[in-house]
Amino acid sequence: MKKSVYSICGMCTVRCPIRVETENNRVTWIEGNPHLLGGALCAKGSAGTALIDDDERPRQPLIREGGRGAGRWQKVSWPTALDYIADKLKGIKKEYGAESLVVSSRGGPWQSIFKTFCHAFGSPNYTNHDNTCGRNTHHASLSINGVGRKGFQYDIKNAKHLVLFGRNTFASLRIAENLQIMDMLEAGGRLTYVDVRQSMTGLKASRFFQVRPGTDYALLLGVIHEVLKRGIHDQAFIDRYVSGFDELRAFVEQYTPTWAANECGVKEKNIKEFVDEIAEDRPRVIFHPGWNLSRYKDSFYAS
Ligand code: SF4
């Protein structure tokens, strides 16, 4: 029997909405939810059927027999596997205490299940991949804006200029956001892309800065210097909401576009042209924080 089912993609943590066709309980087709994404999905999401059909993936719990690397596995049922893990955890708790348990999950919408389990066990030690991923950007946003990086909604569709740092969004990222970027580009908006290498997103961008690894911060300092020098910032907003602005002005005084160009390996004239563009497009300019500025030791500042 054929069925059409609405679900969410599990191929990455974004969890895009999908529509799935099945026949006799086998998945035959996956596409983006037509009501929300017009059917679009990234390559990873579309390959979801391949994951299900992969006959080399474990299809039931396996318990290792013998030493590590021996390659011997015993197939067991789920109740047996759960009892096995529960016994191990009880033993660990008895010998080392509940706090010796650390639970790490992928993050995303189901992390509360993992957290609840961890806390019910008696350990506060829950973590997820975010700590080695977007955390610097998150903390930078918290310290500047009072809310983390996920506390914003971006009206990309109606923006005139979107600036991305290493956010290779067209390769495989939020589909809804990509559709908005396409709408923005079709309406004449500009996309500036900063990365250490060319990418699919860089190819679609109206401006591509190929910077030396770890120099995004230098580029941004040069841009801030030029913006303040030209006086194209929003003074009314700053007067009302910003503290420490004079310190920022004094700090970036030394970081000219000439200096930034030298650090980043890009042309000074291109930095100045970029500032011309954001001056023309303001206030509908989005510097998207993403999470790919989080990879360097100066990431907190760059973000
Ligand atoms: S970005 Fe791609 S892989 Fe991730 S949830 Fe959306 S469709 Fe799936």
XYZ file of C-alpha atoms and ligand atoms in Angstrom:
311
model
C 0.000 0.000 0.000
C 1.267 3.501 -0.866
C 1.330 6.239 1.747
C 2.435 9.858 1.974
C 3.786 10.807 5.407
C 4.994 14.128 6.836
C 8.065 13.926 9.033
C 11.391 15.644 9.745
C 14.772 14.865 8.221
C 17.189 13.185 10.616
C 20.307 13.465 8.453
C 21.601 16.505 10.341
C 20.645 18.569 13.333
C 18.670 21.170 11.343
C 15.715 18.740 11.053
C 14.082 20.138 7.911
C 10.414 19.243 7.411
C 9.978 16.481 4.820
C 7.325 14.493 2.969
C 8.030 10.794 2.603
C 6.379 8.326 0.245
C 6.245 4.700 1.287
C 5.091 1.543 -0.394
C 4.435 -1.533 1.733
C 6.269 0.181 4.599
C 9.394 0.847 2.511
C 10.531 4.405 1.867
C 10.462 5.114 -1.859
C 10.804 8.897 -1.983
C 11.840 11.808 0.261
C 11.361 15.478 -0.509
C 11.120 18.745 1.395
C 7.669 19.466 2.804
C 5.992 21.044 -0.242
C 3.969 23.438 1.948
C 7.057 24.817 3.696
C 10.045 24.089 1.450
C 8.466 23.694 -1.980
C 9.867 20.148 -2.147
C 13.518 21.243 -1.837
C 16.054 19.246 0.182
C 19.824 19.166 0.339
C 21.809 16.233 -1.076
C 22.266 14.714 2.379
C 18.549 14.845 3.128
C 17.663 13.350 -0.248
C 20.090 10.509 0.469
C 18.077 9.512 3.544
C 16.754 6.435 1.729
C 20.330 5.255 1.124
C 20.925 5.256 4.875
C 17.848 3.137 5.464
C 18.752 0.701 2.678
C 22.432 0.437 3.648
C 22.886 -3.283 4.349
C 26.220 -2.685 6.091
C 24.791 -0.592 8.897
C 23.925 -2.263 12.221
C 20.259 -3.172 12.120
C 19.926 -4.345 15.694
C 21.965 -4.015 18.917
C 25.329 -5.792 18.896
C 27.377 -6.678 21.972
C 31.095 -7.103 21.468
C 32.577 -10.487 22.192
C 36.261 -10.779 22.936
C 38.734 -7.893 22.969
C 38.556 -4.627 21.074
C 39.259 -5.109 17.406
C 38.474 -8.816 17.537
C 35.564 -8.132 15.202
C 33.195 -10.532 16.949
C 29.709 -9.290 17.723
C 26.694 -10.952 19.218
C 23.301 -9.877 17.889
C 20.886 -9.229 20.751
C 17.354 -7.908 21.198
C 16.653 -4.369 22.413
C 15.500 -5.522 25.909
C 18.728 -7.523 26.296
C 20.837 -4.553 25.166
C 19.045 -2.165 27.523
C 19.465 -4.557 30.483
C 23.147 -4.914 29.609
C 23.670 -1.121 29.619
C 21.593 -0.668 32.798
C 23.735 -3.255 34.625
C 26.917 -1.526 33.478
C 25.622 1.866 34.610
C 24.570 0.488 37.994
C 28.059 -0.932 38.458
C 29.697 2.392 37.523
C 27.408 4.314 39.885
C 28.158 1.944 42.757
C 31.897 1.993 42.266
C 32.568 5.595 41.176
C 29.406 7.577 42.012
C 26.685 8.985 39.747
C 28.739 12.017 38.771
C 31.265 9.833 37.019
C 28.773 9.567 34.156
C 29.035 12.029 31.259
C 26.311 11.948 28.626
C 27.047 13.479 25.242
C 24.421 13.774 22.531
C 24.189 15.361 19.109
C 22.187 18.309 20.443
C 19.154 19.452 18.483
C 15.505 19.018 19.343
C 15.799 15.832 21.412
C 18.561 16.871 23.764
C 16.106 17.268 26.664
C 15.628 13.474 26.633
C 19.369 12.949 27.113
C 19.585 15.683 29.755
C 16.645 14.274 31.686
C 18.187 10.816 31.678
C 21.555 12.173 32.828
C 20.025 14.202 35.647
C 17.712 11.364 36.703
C 20.790 9.160 36.979
C 22.257 11.748 39.342
C 24.897 13.374 37.171
C 24.958 17.029 36.083
C 27.478 16.143 33.366
C 25.572 16.539 30.136
C 27.365 17.903 27.093
C 26.900 17.963 23.345
C 28.809 18.819 20.204
C 27.873 22.484 20.493
C 30.703 22.950 22.977
C 33.228 22.335 20.242
C 31.095 23.923 17.526
C 29.155 27.187 17.804
C 29.749 27.945 21.476
C 32.147 30.861 20.942
C 29.654 32.568 18.668
C 26.908 31.875 21.181
C 28.872 33.385 24.073
C 29.914 36.392 22.002
C 26.275 37.014 21.144
C 25.244 36.612 24.791
C 27.852 39.102 25.951
C 26.995 41.707 23.299
C 23.267 41.229 22.787
C 22.075 39.569 25.985
C 20.697 36.625 23.977
C 22.532 33.745 22.372
C 23.064 33.274 18.653
C 19.851 31.279 18.340
C 17.796 34.100 19.812
C 17.522 35.921 16.482
C 15.300 35.538 13.468
C 16.759 36.904 10.250
C 14.555 38.380 7.568
C 16.972 37.299 4.848
C 14.366 37.372 2.114
C 13.894 41.108 2.550
C 17.541 41.929 3.183
C 19.632 43.800 0.656
C 22.926 42.286 1.703
C 23.845 39.090 3.530
C 27.383 38.511 4.813
C 28.444 34.923 5.579
C 31.654 33.627 7.149
C 32.524 30.078 6.120
C 28.819 29.302 6.077
C 28.720 27.138 2.976
C 24.992 27.175 3.093
C 24.251 26.042 -0.455
C 26.270 22.854 -0.023
C 24.132 21.380 2.733
C 22.465 23.551 5.303
C 19.098 24.930 6.362
C 16.862 24.573 3.344
C 14.361 27.233 4.430
C 17.221 29.713 4.852
C 18.626 28.831 1.425
C 15.268 29.476 -0.196
C 15.226 32.889 1.470
C 18.744 33.631 0.208
C 17.708 32.674 -3.332
C 14.709 35.025 -3.055
C 16.980 37.800 -1.810
C 19.419 37.277 -4.702
C 16.604 37.209 -7.242
C 15.318 40.500 -5.842
C 18.756 42.043 -6.484
C 20.247 41.532 -3.008
C 23.962 41.008 -2.506
C 25.721 38.077 -0.898
C 29.230 38.491 0.475
C 30.984 35.264 1.343
C 34.183 34.970 3.396
C 36.077 31.689 3.468
C 39.544 30.226 3.164
C 38.500 28.263 0.084
C 36.075 28.612 -2.764
C 32.756 26.816 -2.292
C 29.332 26.452 -3.841
C 28.132 29.428 -1.788
C 31.184 31.462 -2.813
C 30.360 30.779 -6.461
C 26.874 32.212 -6.036
C 28.071 35.200 -4.010
C 28.334 38.683 -5.452
C 31.578 39.160 -3.517
C 33.986 36.476 -2.312
C 36.801 37.221 0.137
C 39.287 34.372 0.180
C 41.080 35.113 3.449
C 44.047 33.420 5.080
C 42.940 30.912 7.743
C 42.214 32.603 11.067
C 42.084 36.175 9.730
C 38.312 36.778 9.645
C 38.724 38.886 12.781
C 41.304 41.084 11.054
C 38.952 41.602 8.116
C 36.152 42.632 10.458
C 38.389 45.053 12.364
C 39.332 46.710 9.072
C 35.665 46.952 8.084
C 34.659 48.452 11.455
C 37.515 50.957 11.190
C 36.326 52.083 7.754
C 32.648 52.211 8.772
C 33.437 54.442 11.763
C 35.827 56.606 9.758
C 33.113 57.295 7.192
C 30.483 57.813 9.910
C 28.026 55.435 8.263
C 27.053 53.745 11.527
C 23.628 54.278 13.126
C 24.432 56.845 15.803
C 20.863 57.012 17.126
C 20.887 53.253 17.766
C 24.283 53.471 19.443
C 23.198 56.351 21.678
C 20.203 54.388 22.802
C 21.456 50.821 23.142
C 25.257 50.566 23.072
C 27.785 50.972 25.850
C 31.560 51.015 25.307
C 31.332 52.562 21.849
C 34.133 55.084 22.460
C 36.407 52.251 23.577
C 35.595 50.371 20.379
C 36.419 53.425 18.280
C 39.755 53.868 20.054
C 40.508 50.146 19.732
C 39.957 49.915 15.950
C 41.820 53.147 15.212
C 44.990 51.208 14.389
C 43.254 48.522 12.294
C 42.997 50.205 8.925
C 41.841 48.463 5.732
C 45.491 48.572 4.614
C 46.473 46.586 7.703
C 43.507 44.189 7.312
C 44.254 43.570 3.632
C 47.818 42.675 4.504
C 46.740 40.295 7.279
C 44.007 38.586 5.267
C 45.687 38.412 1.880
C 42.881 40.336 0.154
C 42.931 43.667 -1.668
C 42.426 46.867 0.290
C 40.314 48.281 -2.519
C 37.965 45.283 -2.214
C 37.482 45.930 1.505
C 36.634 49.555 0.727
C 34.260 48.538 -2.069
C 32.550 46.180 0.364
C 32.088 49.061 2.806
C 30.653 51.146 -0.086
C 28.111 48.385 -0.638
C 27.006 47.955 2.957
C 26.736 51.752 3.222
C 24.412 51.706 0.223
C 22.406 48.711 1.477
C 22.051 49.690 5.142
C 20.085 49.123 7.283
C 19.013 45.954 5.469
C 22.418 44.291 5.935
C 22.781 41.025 7.862
C 26.119 39.853 9.235
C 25.055 36.288 9.926
C 26.892 34.890 12.973
C 26.555 31.259 11.858
C 28.977 29.124 13.809
C 31.978 28.879 11.550
C 33.741 31.794 13.184
C 33.979 29.545 16.246
C 37.025 27.628 15.195
C 39.946 29.850 16.209
C 41.443 31.068 19.439
C 40.190 34.604 18.699
C 36.731 33.287 17.765
C 34.960 34.984 20.645
C 36.126 38.375 19.364
C 35.623 37.622 15.679
C 32.060 36.468 16.372
S 19.877 20.517 5.954
Fe 19.748 18.660 4.678
S 20.448 16.975 6.006
Fe 19.998 18.723 7.327
S 17.903 18.372 8.015
Fe 17.796 19.710 6.184
S 17.561 18.300 4.452
Fe 18.230 17.075 6.211
